């Protein structure tokens, strides 16, 4: 466990933030040696004049599941959406700092944002299958690349649906509308779509918040399966879920990264009292 | 203090709240328990709206649907001693007014009748006041017949008999035809210069030949009549001797005498009916054939005018002036054509004459002519033609070619026209062969001094017993002027009880009985002959539907008050479709940009408000704009280039200068926008400036491009040869469609924007997160999802456009446009043609026509039809939309 920065300070982090002081994150030792898939470097983000992210620096380990937790409005989703530059769509956005994907800056002037997004899959809070057949939903990323070969499409569709643990349930009705599936199935369909283009990083933005416990369980099992093949970054409000599925957990508060470490330690013996308070539900 | 008070009050409240609530349920009748007043209120408002809509529809249906229903025809005997007949349309109760002195006569029921017989009475409708009518003066005579005529509309009458010329056999027809042709030919030859200046021997032979031809022709005609009389057998035949006017029964004339005409007469009612039933389809097909032939003729005329335009075009192309009159050759070419037909006419006559003396006569006449005169005649014509052509020698080659083409084309057309014209003449003669003689009310004269006894005497033996009884039982009517007068009403009763034969007789025996008049109706005038008062329900239904079919699929006649309105239906549909095709892509593109690419801001708000305001501009303003912009500016530009549209052109040096600077500006604009692209967060001030500059440059570029086209000195228009007759520089289908497209643009834009706004953002994000570009997202996700909404916009636009009339008056709709704007002729779609439109038809029939009373039923029928078309388009689109929508909804539970 190696805290960085003003660890000596006796003031609580929350008080420091309230006072507008600079707060450095506590990053656990185990994380320093791992190979990062995504590196966030001194990243700041403003919506107009309002700063949403403050000096975030973290390395997301390759092939692991990293959970982002924190109270609502702490910037988890903003950070997640910065990774595949979905925030580009928002007017009045400005940034400072950088994010590297496999060592390359994603904000470099020559980066094609379309290509960048193809290297990342993203799943949203609410299932958003497209109004087309299940098959077309899954192969959508290939379609937009102009792939027309039926064989390739079929095999990718099967692989992705199997990868999303949905194949057995839907393989007989691939030509039916994706909107006809249940909520949990729809979300797994979205995961299948996200992994269809074989991305490096999978970004999950509270993927279970709109689902019932049974469907949530299935998705969690799926995330466990995906571990190792993809680098997964998941935003969640559900502590148990973070504890169950993730290898590493990052705790954010008011746009700052507070503590980032191995999940088991974060939940059982965090370095900071604030983290402990949050994971045990005493504040937040 | 206040704090204390508040706490005290709250304490009281809590204490109160601790008490169990004791409000008993109201028992008994509570109005509020049934429904809230708001429900009654809103429901009532809905009911009012519904009532208005339903009554409008009911008015249109009630006035439109019965138009074609055959109604019984009444005969009316009037107090002034005249008669009238018609279909009852309305009644109104007349109450005596206080000022009126003759109150007694005024009270009663007034009747409104459709009296028609327009060629005889000059009225279509007529009010009959109580004082006009005789007591029990309305009689429904069973054998009353309604004849729908091709011209002049309805005729209410009683058919009396049929006159039909006897049919000649084929051999006779051929000989008559060939002698007639020969006669005509000789007449033509006599006008040739070589005959007037020719030698006497030839002249003598020619006169002799002409006389002989006339004799032969007369004999052939007379022979044909004799033969056809003997063929007709026992038929009731009347004949007329040569030079006589009167017809006589064939027994009264010696059949060996030369006859001029013969006709068969049919009088028995059943025979008349069967004969008419047999004739009607023949008349219909002959009329159709006649139309076809006339259309062929007009096609030939179009060919000539095209050749003429080609000559004019060659003139323009070579910048030279035609040194001769094109029309100068017409007479020569026609003569040459006739001369070439001489030998054909000779062979025809000789084949009829076989080897008689006459054959020798004609042989001699023509051999002389063919050997000497004809070649000389032809040579002189050729010489005149070459004289006519001579000034062309200095003209450029294309112009000479065009004139040669014109010459060849003209000769071809006149030789093609001849047989068609001949067919038309014979068909018309055929159509006018027979006639139906009917009796109609003669409202111009009174009946006087015909006593009951007179009538009984003259008609004795021909009148059925019940009529005689009735006449005997009748009291002598009393009138102001005379004591012993047979009133029209009595005569009507008489007619209604006797059969046709008796009616014929009554008419023929007494000139004094002139409340009825004979009127001939030629076969060519017949469209339908209906015994309206004897029709069964099935018969009425079949008439009803056949009238609807005529209305829907045939062309109008008699100033649109009769016939069909197929061209208007077709024009409406074609115009609406073209308008939709024009407006939907524009509207959808504009809405896409507004909704998907812009990020709000003042400019966008202004644009949006302006678009919404466009919807409030009166439609006639669009008409004015369409006329001045589309027709007078763009249309004239297409017709005659900048000169046609009154635009000053640039000299070519200036034009090239502008061209190259436009290219330079365009390149700069492209580069600017290329370097200014990128996400917002990466934008520097420089990039921002670049983007603005790029936009401005694009605008300049667009303006310059428009100016380049408008001010081009190299463009002289596509239809300059037709000028001063405009092709596109006037109202037409294309401009009307575009004007309406402009009118309906706001509807489409607003509807599309709403549809786009309704597409969930999560879908866009999902697609973008998959790595789709913005356009891919729009094309694959947003547009398909918004398609039902866009279709709704298109439906609204179609409904609005189809019902719009005001702008059409200025941009191309006509009350009568014979040519369809879209037909089987290349290039199938004729955007420059005028067209007919149902809405405009309603306006012109109801408010512009000379007798709007007669057109009133048609107005409602047109309205009904227009509503039906709009409803059909709507239902089709709604159906399509539902199907699309179902695709996006899935079966969620």
Short mmCIF file of C-alpha atoms in Angstrom, two decimals, chain A residues 10 16 22 33 38 48 67 142 148 165 169 172 184 200 218 236 252 265 268:
data_model
loop_
_atom_site.label_atom_id
_atom_site.label_comp_id
_atom_site.label_asym_id
_atom_site.label_seq_id
_atom_site.Cartn_x
_atom_site.Cartn_y
_atom_site.Cartn_z
CA UNK A 10 -4.44 15.27 9.21
CA UNK A 16 -9.71 19.54 1.83
CA UNK A 22 -5.46 19.95 -4.16
CA UNK A 33 3.62 -2.70 -11.60
CA UNK A 38 -5.59 2.77 -20.52
CA UNK A 48 -18.41 25.11 -19.90
CA UNK A 67 -14.78 -0.74 -11.11
CA UNK A 142 -19.29 -4.75 -38.98
CA UNK A 148 -21.02 -7.82 -46.46
CA UNK A 165 -24.09 -15.77 -23.08
CA UNK A 169 -31.64 -18.13 -25.80
CA UNK A 172 -33.58 -19.65 -33.13
CA UNK A 184 -31.69 -8.48 -19.30
CA UNK A 200 -9.52 -3.89 -26.57
CA UNK A 218 -26.44 -13.11 -15.41
CA UNK A 236 -21.47 0.98 -10.74
CA UNK A 252 -14.12 8.92 -6.82
CA UNK A 265 -8.51 -4.42 0.10
CA UNK A 268 -12.15 -4.81 3.61
#
